[in-house]
CSV table of N, CA and C in Angstrom, one decimal:
chain,number,residue,atom,x,y,z
A,1,ARG,N,-144.8,138.1,21.7
A,1,ARG,CA,-144.8,138.7,23.0
A,1,ARG,C,-144.4,140.1,22.8
A,2,ALA,N,-144.9,141.0,23.5
A,2,ALA,CA,-144.7,142.4,23.5
A,2,ALA,C,-144.9,143.1,24.8
A,3,ALA,N,-144.3,144.2,24.9
A,3,ALA,CA,-144.6,145.2,26.1
A,3,ALA,C,-145.5,146.2,25.6
A,4,VAL,N,-146.9,145.9,25.6
A,4,VAL,CA,-147.8,146.7,24.9
A,4,VAL,C,-148.3,147.8,25.8
A,5,GLY,N,-148.3,149.1,25.4
A,5,GLY,CA,-148.9,150.1,26.1
A,5,GLY,C,-147.9,150.8,27.0
A,6,HIS,N,-148.2,152.0,27.4
A,6,HIS,CA,-147.3,152.9,28.2
A,6,HIS,C,-146.9,152.2,29.6
A,7,ALA,N,-147.9,151.7,30.3
A,7,ALA,CA,-147.7,151.1,31.6
A,7,ALA,C,-146.7,149.9,31.5
A,8,ALA,N,-146.9,149.1,30.4
A,8,ALA,CA,-146.1,147.9,30.2
A,8,ALA,C,-144.7,148.3,29.8
A,9,SER,N,-144.6,149.4,29.0
A,9,SER,CA,-143.2,149.7,28.6
A,9,SER,C,-142.4,150.4,29.6
A,10,ILE,N,-143.0,151.1,30.6
A,10,ILE,CA,-142.2,151.7,31.6
A,10,ILE,C,-142.0,150.8,32.9
A,11,GLY,N,-142.7,149.7,33.0
A,11,GLY,CA,-142.6,148.7,34.1
A,11,GLY,C,-141.7,147.6,33.7
A,12,ASP,N,-141.6,146.6,34.7
A,12,ASP,CA,-140.8,145.5,34.3
A,12,ASP,C,-141.5,144.6,33.3
A,13,ASN,N,-140.7,144.3,32.2
A,13,ASN,CA,-141.2,143.4,31.2
A,13,ASN,C,-140.1,142.7,30.6
A,14,TRP,N,-140.4,141.6,29.8
A,14,TRP,CA,-139.4,140.7,29.4
A,14,TRP,C,-138.4,141.4,28.5
A,15,LEU,N,-138.8,142.4,27.7
A,15,LEU,CA,-137.9,143.1,26.8
A,15,LEU,C,-136.8,143.8,27.6
A,16,ARG,N,-137.3,144.5,28.6
A,16,ARG,CA,-136.4,145.2,29.6
A,16,ARG,C,-135.3,144.3,30.2
A,17,ARG,N,-135.9,143.1,30.6
A,17,ARG,CA,-134.9,142.1,31.3
A,17,ARG,C,-133.9,141.6,30.3
A,18,GLU,N,-134.2,141.6,29.0
A,18,GLU,CA,-133.3,141.2,28.0
A,18,GLU,C,-132.3,142.3,27.6
A,19,GLY,N,-132.5,143.5,28.2
A,19,GLY,CA,-131.6,144.6,27.9
A,19,GLY,C,-132.1,145.6,26.8
A,20,VAL,N,-133.3,145.5,26.4
A,20,VAL,CA,-133.9,146.3,25.4
A,20,VAL,C,-134.6,147.5,26.1
A,21,ALA,N,-134.2,148.7,25.8
A,21,ALA,CA,-134.7,149.9,26.3
A,21,ALA,C,-136.2,150.1,25.8
A,22,THR,N,-137.2,150.0,26.6
A,22,THR,CA,-138.6,150.1,26.2
A,22,THR,C,-139.1,151.5,26.6
A,23,ALA,N,-138.4,152.3,27.4
A,23,ALA,CA,-138.8,153.6,27.8
A,23,ALA,C,-137.6,154.4,28.1
A,24,PHE,N,-137.6,155.7,27.9
A,24,PHE,CA,-136.4,156.5,28.3
A,24,PHE,C,-136.9,157.9,28.6
A,25,ALA,N,-136.2,158.6,29.4
A,25,ALA,CA,-136.6,160.0,29.8
A,25,ALA,C,-135.9,161.0,28.8
A,26,LEU,N,-136.7,162.0,28.4
A,26,LEU,CA,-136.2,163.0,27.5
A,26,LEU,C,-135.9,164.3,28.3
A,27,GLY,N,-134.7,165.0,28.0
A,27,GLY,CA,-134.5,166.3,28.6
A,27,GLY,C,-135.2,167.3,27.8
A,28,GLU,N,-135.2,168.5,28.3
A,28,GLU,CA,-135.9,169.7,27.6
A,28,GLU,C,-135.4,169.9,26.3
A,29,SER,N,-134.0,169.8,26.1
A,29,SER,CA,-133.5,170.1,24.7
A,29,SER,C,-133.2,169.0,23.8
A,30,GLN,N,-133.8,167.8,24.2
A,30,GLN,CA,-133.7,166.6,23.4
A,30,GLN,C,-134.9,166.4,22.5
A,31,SER,N,-134.6,165.8,21.3
A,31,SER,CA,-135.8,165.3,20.5
A,31,SER,C,-135.4,164.0,20.0
A,32,VAL,N,-136.5,163.2,19.7
A,32,VAL,CA,-136.4,161.8,19.2
A,32,VAL,C,-137.2,161.6,18.0
A,33,SER,N,-136.7,160.9,17.1
A,33,SER,CA,-137.4,160.5,15.8
A,33,SER,C,-137.4,159.0,15.7
A,34,PHE,N,-138.6,158.4,15.6
A,34,PHE,CA,-138.7,157.0,15.4
A,34,PHE,C,-139.1,156.7,14.0
A,35,ARG,N,-138.3,156.1,13.2
A,35,ARG,CA,-138.6,155.8,11.8
A,35,ARG,C,-138.6,154.3,11.6
A,36,HIS,N,-139.5,153.8,11.0
A,36,HIS,CA,-139.6,152.4,10.7
A,36,HIS,C,-140.2,152.1,9.3
A,37,VAL,N,-140.0,150.9,8.8
A,37,VAL,CA,-140.6,150.5,7.5
A,37,VAL,C,-141.3,149.2,7.7
A,38,ILE,N,-142.5,149.2,7.2
A,38,ILE,CA,-143.3,147.9,7.3
A,38,ILE,C,-143.7,147.6,5.8
A,39,GLY,N,-143.6,146.4,5.4
A,39,GLY,CA,-144.0,146.1,4.1
A,39,GLY,C,-144.1,144.6,3.9
A,40,ALA,N,-144.6,144.2,2.8
A,40,ALA,CA,-144.8,142.8,2.4
A,40,ALA,C,-144.3,142.6,1.0
A,41,MET,N,-143.7,141.4,0.7
A,41,MET,CA,-143.1,141.2,-0.6
A,41,MET,C,-143.2,139.7,-0.8
A,42,PRO,N,-143.9,139.2,-1.9
A,42,PRO,CA,-144.1,137.8,-2.1
A,42,PRO,C,-142.7,137.2,-2.5
A,43,LEU,N,-142.4,136.1,-1.9
A,43,LEU,CA,-141.2,135.3,-2.3
A,43,LEU,C,-141.6,133.9,-2.6
A,44,SER,N,-141.0,133.3,-3.5
A,44,SER,CA,-141.3,131.9,-3.8
A,44,SER,C,-140.5,131.0,-2.8
A,45,GLY,N,-141.1,129.9,-2.4
A,45,GLY,CA,-140.4,128.9,-1.5
A,45,GLY,C,-140.9,129.0,-0.1
A,46,GLY,N,-141.4,130.1,0.3
A,46,GLY,CA,-141.9,130.3,1.7
A,46,GLY,C,-140.8,130.3,2.7
A,47,GLU,N,-139.6,130.5,2.4
A,47,GLU,CA,-138.5,130.6,3.4
A,47,GLU,C,-138.4,131.9,4.0
A,48,PRO,N,-138.2,132.1,5.3
A,48,PRO,CA,-138.0,133.3,5.9
A,48,PRO,C,-136.8,134.1,5.4
A,49,PRO,N,-136.8,135.4,5.5
A,49,PRO,CA,-135.6,136.1,5.0
A,49,PRO,C,-134.3,135.8,5.8
A,50,GLN,N,-133.2,135.7,5.2
A,50,GLN,CA,-131.9,135.4,5.9
A,50,GLN,C,-131.1,136.7,5.9
A,51,GLU,N,-131.3,137.6,5.0
A,51,GLU,CA,-130.5,138.8,4.9
A,51,GLU,C,-131.3,139.9,4.3
A,52,LEU,N,-131.3,141.1,4.8
A,52,LEU,CA,-131.9,142.3,4.3
A,52,LEU,C,-130.9,143.4,4.3
A,53,THR,N,-130.6,144.0,3.0
A,53,THR,CA,-129.6,145.1,3.0
A,53,THR,C,-130.3,146.2,2.2
A,54,THR,N,-129.8,147.4,2.5
A,54,THR,CA,-130.3,148.6,1.7
A,54,THR,C,-129.1,149.4,1.2
A,55,ALA,N,-129.1,149.9,0.0
A,55,ALA,CA,-128.0,150.7,-0.5
A,55,ALA,C,-128.5,151.3,-1.8
A,56,ASP,N,-128.1,152.6,-2.0
A,56,ASP,CA,-128.3,153.3,-3.2
A,56,ASP,C,-129.7,153.2,-3.7
A,57,GLY,N,-130.7,153.4,-2.8
A,57,GLY,CA,-132.2,153.4,-3.2
A,57,GLY,C,-132.7,152.1,-3.6
A,58,ARG,N,-132.1,151.0,-3.1
A,58,ARG,CA,-132.6,149.7,-3.3
A,58,ARG,C,-132.5,148.8,-2.0
A,59,MET,N,-133.5,148.0,-1.9
A,59,MET,CA,-133.5,147.0,-0.8
A,59,MET,C,-133.4,145.6,-1.4
A,60,ARG,N,-132.5,144.8,-0.8
A,60,ARG,CA,-132.2,143.5,-1.3
A,60,ARG,C,-132.5,142.5,-0.2
A,61,LEU,N,-133.5,141.5,-0.5
A,61,LEU,CA,-134.0,140.6,0.5
A,61,LEU,C,-133.5,139.2,0.0
A,62,THR,N,-132.8,138.4,0.9
A,62,THR,CA,-132.2,137.1,0.4
A,62,THR,C,-132.9,136.1,1.3
A,63,ALA,N,-133.5,135.0,0.6
A,63,ALA,CA,-134.2,133.9,1.3
A,63,ALA,C,-134.1,132.7,0.5
A,64,GLY,N,-133.7,131.6,1.2
A,64,GLY,CA,-133.6,130.3,0.5
A,64,GLY,C,-132.7,130.3,-0.7
A,65,GLY,N,-131.6,131.1,-0.7
A,65,GLY,CA,-130.6,131.1,-1.7
A,65,GLY,C,-130.9,132.0,-2.8
A,66,ALA,N,-132.1,132.6,-2.9
A,66,ALA,CA,-132.5,133.6,-3.9
A,66,ALA,C,-132.6,134.9,-3.4
A,67,ALA,N,-132.3,135.9,-4.2
A,67,ALA,CA,-132.4,137.3,-3.8
A,67,ALA,C,-133.5,138.0,-4.6
A,68,ARG,N,-134.1,139.0,-4.0
A,68,ARG,CA,-135.0,139.9,-4.7
A,68,ARG,C,-134.7,141.3,-4.3
A,69,GLU,N,-134.7,142.2,-5.3
A,69,GLU,CA,-134.4,143.6,-5.1
A,69,GLU,C,-135.5,144.5,-5.5
A,70,VAL,N,-135.8,145.5,-4.7
A,70,VAL,CA,-136.9,146.4,-5.0
A,70,VAL,C,-136.5,147.8,-4.7
A,71,PRO,N,-137.1,148.9,-5.3
A,71,PRO,CA,-136.8,150.2,-5.0
A,71,PRO,C,-137.1,150.5,-3.5
A,72,PHE,N,-136.3,151.4,-2.9
A,72,PHE,CA,-136.4,151.6,-1.5
A,72,PHE,C,-135.8,153.1,-1.2
A,73,ASP,N,-136.5,153.9,-0.5
A,73,ASP,CA,-136.1,155.2,0.0
A,73,ASP,C,-135.0,155.1,1.0
A,74,SER,N,-133.7,154.9,0.7
A,74,SER,CA,-132.8,154.6,1.7
A,74,SER,C,-132.4,155.8,2.6
A,75,ASP,N,-132.8,157.0,2.2
A,75,ASP,CA,-132.5,158.2,3.0
A,75,ASP,C,-133.6,158.3,4.1
A,76,PHE,N,-134.8,157.6,4.0
A,76,PHE,CA,-135.8,157.8,5.0
A,76,PHE,C,-135.4,157.4,6.4
A,77,LEU,N,-134.8,156.3,6.6
A,77,LEU,CA,-134.4,155.9,8.0
A,77,LEU,C,-133.3,156.8,8.6
A,78,ARG,N,-132.5,157.4,7.8
A,78,ARG,CA,-131.5,158.3,8.3
A,78,ARG,C,-130.6,157.5,9.3
A,79,ILE,N,-130.2,156.3,9.1
A,79,ILE,CA,-129.4,155.6,10.0
A,79,ILE,C,-128.0,156.2,10.2
A,80,GLY,N,-127.7,156.6,11.4
A,80,GLY,CA,-126.4,157.3,11.7
A,80,GLY,C,-126.4,158.7,11.4
A,81,GLN,N,-127.5,159.3,11.1
A,81,GLN,CA,-127.5,160.7,10.8
A,81,GLN,C,-128.2,161.5,11.9
A,82,PRO,N,-127.7,162.7,12.2
A,82,PRO,CA,-128.4,163.4,13.2
A,82,PRO,C,-129.8,163.9,12.8
A,83,VAL,N,-130.6,164.1,13.8
A,83,VAL,CA,-132.0,164.6,13.5
A,83,VAL,C,-131.9,166.1,13.2
A,84,ALA,N,-132.6,166.5,12.1
A,84,ALA,CA,-132.6,167.9,11.6
A,84,ALA,C,-133.2,168.7,12.7
A,85,ALA,N,-132.7,169.9,12.9
A,85,ALA,CA,-133.2,170.8,13.9
A,85,ALA,C,-134.4,171.6,13.4
């Protein structure tokens, strides 16, 4: 289920009712950056991930008691960092 499209995101939708902001107003001096990561990684056992962590240029995915680590640009998401002017 998703709130697909501009009209759905600014109107009443199930995400909004759950407390998720699907639209917001920007002021003249504000800027927003949306960064996300999409990827696929084969794991044996077919179990869904239980934990995902990133640190020091690595991403660690834990599923079914096993862990897999791969290179990751941890600076890309800039979590907790201000947007550069």
